[in-house]
Coordinates of C-alpha atoms in Angstrom, one line a residue:
M505 CA -0.1 0.2 0.3
G506 CA 2.9 2.6 0.9
L507 CA 4.4 1.7 -2.4
R508 CA 1.2 2.7 -4.5
I509 CA 0.9 5.8 -2.2
A510 CA 4.4 6.7 -3.0
L511 CA 4.4 6.1 -6.6
A512 CA 1.1 8.1 -7.1
A513 CA 2.9 11.0 -5.3
A514 CA 5.6 10.6 -7.6
L515 CA 3.6 10.9 -10.8
L516 CA 1.5 13.9 -9.3
M517 CA 4.9 15.7 -9.0
A518 CA 6.0 14.9 -12.3
A519 CA 2.8 16.0 -14.1
P520 CA 2.1 19.7 -15.2
L521 CA 0.3 21.5 -12.8
P522 CA -2.8 23.6 -14.2
S523 CA -2.8 27.2 -14.6
V524 CA -5.7 28.6 -13.1
S525 CA -6.8 32.4 -12.2
A526 CA -5.7 33.8 -9.0
E527 CA -7.8 36.2 -6.6
E528 CA -8.3 39.6 -7.5
G529 CA -5.8 41.8 -5.7
V530 CA -2.9 39.2 -5.8
S531 CA 0.1 40.1 -7.8
A532 CA 1.0 38.0 -10.7
A533 CA 4.7 39.2 -10.6
I534 CA 5.1 37.3 -7.1
G535 CA 5.1 33.9 -6.6
R536 CA 5.3 30.9 -4.1
A537 CA 8.6 29.5 -4.8
N538 CA 8.3 25.4 -4.1
Y539 CA 10.7 22.7 -3.8
A540 CA 9.8 19.0 -2.8
G541 CA 12.6 16.2 -2.6
F542 CA 13.5 13.1 -1.4
R543 CA 14.2 14.3 2.1
D544 CA 13.6 18.2 1.5
R545 CA 10.3 20.3 1.2
R546 CA 10.4 23.8 1.2
H547 CA 8.9 27.4 0.2
C548 CA 9.9 31.1 -0.1
T549 CA 8.6 33.8 -1.8
A550 CA 10.1 35.0 -5.3
F551 CA 9.1 38.0 -7.8
A552 CA 10.0 38.6 -11.6
V553 CA 11.7 41.8 -12.3
G554 CA 11.6 40.6 -16.2
P555 CA 10.1 38.1 -18.6
R556 CA 12.4 35.2 -17.3
T557 CA 14.4 36.9 -14.5
V558 CA 13.4 35.9 -10.8
I559 CA 14.8 37.2 -7.5
T560 CA 14.7 35.1 -4.3
A561 CA 16.5 35.2 -1.1
A562 CA 19.9 32.9 -1.8
H563 CA 19.3 30.9 1.3
C564 CA 16.3 29.7 -0.4
I565 CA 18.3 27.8 -3.0
D566 CA 20.8 26.0 -0.8
G567 CA 21.7 22.7 -1.9
L568 CA 19.0 23.1 -4.7
G569 CA 20.9 23.9 -7.7
G570 CA 18.2 26.2 -8.5
A571 CA 15.7 23.8 -9.3
M572 CA 12.3 25.4 -8.0
T573 CA 8.6 25.6 -9.2
I574 CA 7.3 29.2 -9.1
L575 CA 3.4 29.9 -8.8
F576 CA 2.7 33.3 -9.8
G577 CA 0.0 34.9 -8.0
Y578 CA -0.4 31.9 -5.8
D579 CA -3.3 32.4 -3.5
R580 CA -5.1 29.6 -1.3
G581 CA -4.6 27.0 -4.1
E582 CA -4.9 29.2 -7.2
W583 CA -2.3 30.6 -9.6
Q584 CA -1.9 32.8 -12.7
A585 CA 1.1 30.7 -14.1
E586 CA 3.7 28.4 -13.4
A587 CA 7.1 28.2 -14.2
V588 CA 10.2 26.4 -13.7
T589 CA 13.7 27.5 -13.1
V590 CA 16.5 26.7 -15.3
S591 CA 19.3 28.1 -13.5
A592 CA 20.2 30.0 -10.2
K593 CA 23.1 32.4 -9.4
D594 CA 23.7 33.6 -5.9
V595 CA 24.8 37.6 -6.4
G596 CA 25.7 38.3 -2.7
Q597 CA 23.9 39.5 0.5
D598 CA 21.6 36.7 0.4
V599 CA 20.2 37.2 -3.1
A600 CA 19.9 35.0 -5.9
V601 CA 18.8 35.4 -9.6
L602 CA 16.6 32.5 -11.1
C603 CA 16.3 32.1 -14.8
L604 CA 12.6 30.8 -16.1
G605 CA 12.2 28.5 -18.9
R606 CA 9.0 30.3 -19.8
D607 CA 7.9 34.1 -19.2
S608 CA 6.4 35.2 -16.2
P609 CA 2.9 36.9 -16.6
A610 CA 4.2 40.2 -14.7
S611 CA 7.3 41.8 -13.3
L612 CA 8.2 44.6 -11.0
T613 CA 10.6 47.2 -11.5
I614 CA 13.6 47.6 -9.0
A615 CA 14.0 51.1 -7.5
A616 CA 16.9 53.3 -8.8
D617 CA 17.3 54.9 -5.1
G618 CA 17.4 53.1 -1.8
A619 CA 14.8 53.5 1.4
G620 CA 16.2 55.8 4.1
P621 CA 15.4 55.7 7.7
G622 CA 11.2 56.1 8.3
A623 CA 10.6 55.1 4.5
A624 CA 7.3 53.6 4.3
T625 CA 7.7 50.2 2.7
Q626 CA 5.6 46.9 2.4
L627 CA 6.3 43.2 2.4
V628 CA 4.7 41.0 0.0
G629 CA 5.2 37.0 0.8
Y630 CA 4.0 33.4 1.9
G631 CA 5.1 33.6 5.5
K632 CA 3.4 31.5 8.3
P633 CA 0.9 30.5 9.4
R634 CA -0.8 31.4 6.2
V635 CA 1.3 29.9 3.8
H636 CA -1.3 29.5 0.9
A637 CA -2.1 33.3 0.8
Q638 CA -0.4 36.2 -0.6
Q639 CA 0.3 38.6 2.3
R640 CA 1.3 42.2 2.6
R641 CA 2.6 43.8 5.5
D642 CA 3.7 47.4 6.3
C643 CA 7.1 47.5 6.9
P644 CA 8.8 50.8 7.9
V645 CA 12.7 51.3 7.5
M646 CA 14.4 51.9 10.7
A647 CA 18.0 52.1 9.2
P648 CA 20.5 50.9 6.4
V649 CA 22.7 48.4 8.3
G650 CA 25.6 47.4 6.1
G651 CA 24.1 46.2 2.8
D652 CA 20.8 45.8 4.3
L653 CA 17.6 47.4 5.6
L654 CA 16.8 46.8 9.2
L655 CA 12.8 47.0 9.3
R656 CA 10.4 47.7 12.2
C657 CA 8.1 44.7 11.4
P658 CA 7.8 41.1 12.5
A659 CA 8.1 38.5 9.3
S660 CA 8.1 34.7 9.6
P661 CA 9.7 32.0 7.8
G662 CA 8.2 31.7 4.2
F663 CA 8.4 35.6 3.5
S664 CA 12.2 34.8 2.7
G665 CA 12.8 36.1 -0.9
G666 CA 9.8 38.5 -1.0
P667 CA 9.9 41.8 -2.2
L668 CA 10.3 45.1 -0.1
L669 CA 8.4 47.5 -2.0
N670 CA 8.4 51.1 -1.6
T671 CA 5.3 53.6 -2.1
D672 CA 5.7 53.8 -6.0
G673 CA 5.3 49.7 -5.8
E674 CA 9.2 49.5 -6.6
V675 CA 11.6 46.8 -5.0
V676 CA 13.8 48.3 -2.8
G677 CA 14.8 45.0 -0.9
V678 CA 14.5 41.2 -0.6
M679 CA 13.3 39.7 2.7
S680 CA 16.7 38.0 3.9
R681 CA 16.1 37.5 7.8
T682 CA 12.6 37.2 9.5
G683 CA 12.3 38.2 13.3
R684 CA 9.2 38.4 15.8
G685 CA 10.1 42.4 16.0
T686 CA 12.8 43.4 13.4
S687 CA 13.4 41.9 10.1
Y688 CA 16.2 42.3 7.7
A689 CA 16.0 42.9 3.9
A690 CA 18.8 42.7 1.5
D691 CA 19.0 46.3 -0.2
V692 CA 18.9 45.8 -4.0
A693 CA 18.0 49.3 -5.2
G694 CA 20.1 49.8 -8.5
L695 CA 20.5 46.1 -9.3
T696 CA 20.5 44.9 -12.5
A697 CA 19.5 41.6 -13.2
D698 CA 18.6 39.9 -16.7
C699 CA 18.5 36.4 -17.8
P700 CA 18.4 35.7 -21.5
G701 CA 14.9 34.5 -23.5

């Protein structure tokens, strides 16, 4: 019986996932990045900054070789598009650039200028305990710390890799370290990233 269940699960994982509509108000440029292997299952948040270029936290891809499935606009079992990563590169400061095998449905713009102390920013992602819902959280910047932004907001695992947006909806950071009172995002203002395709 156990072998039959394992075989059915393997077949389901190998089958292409259907593309369905996401709930209104959910960003199609932001997705849940999933990985499931023999001994490891994890998820983070990822977001597109170009047709085939996606950014997430580098610690989300440790030991995976970049093999993740991204469900763009994922919200409570529905999503707008699915894409599989074909390569990944750690670009430093806990930021990774993933290249997709197909185009994403939408993309965000990386801000040219960083966010200073007191800047109003918003984090988007799939943090616990609501890991199947795209959540938004106000995360004002307390101070730049090295190459990071110290944020006055709690964030839970799953938000890692999520975009930190300024009031214009541009990306100023990538969630790196979550905490109960303060969190850190890697400052990515001015970052250029591009994948072929």
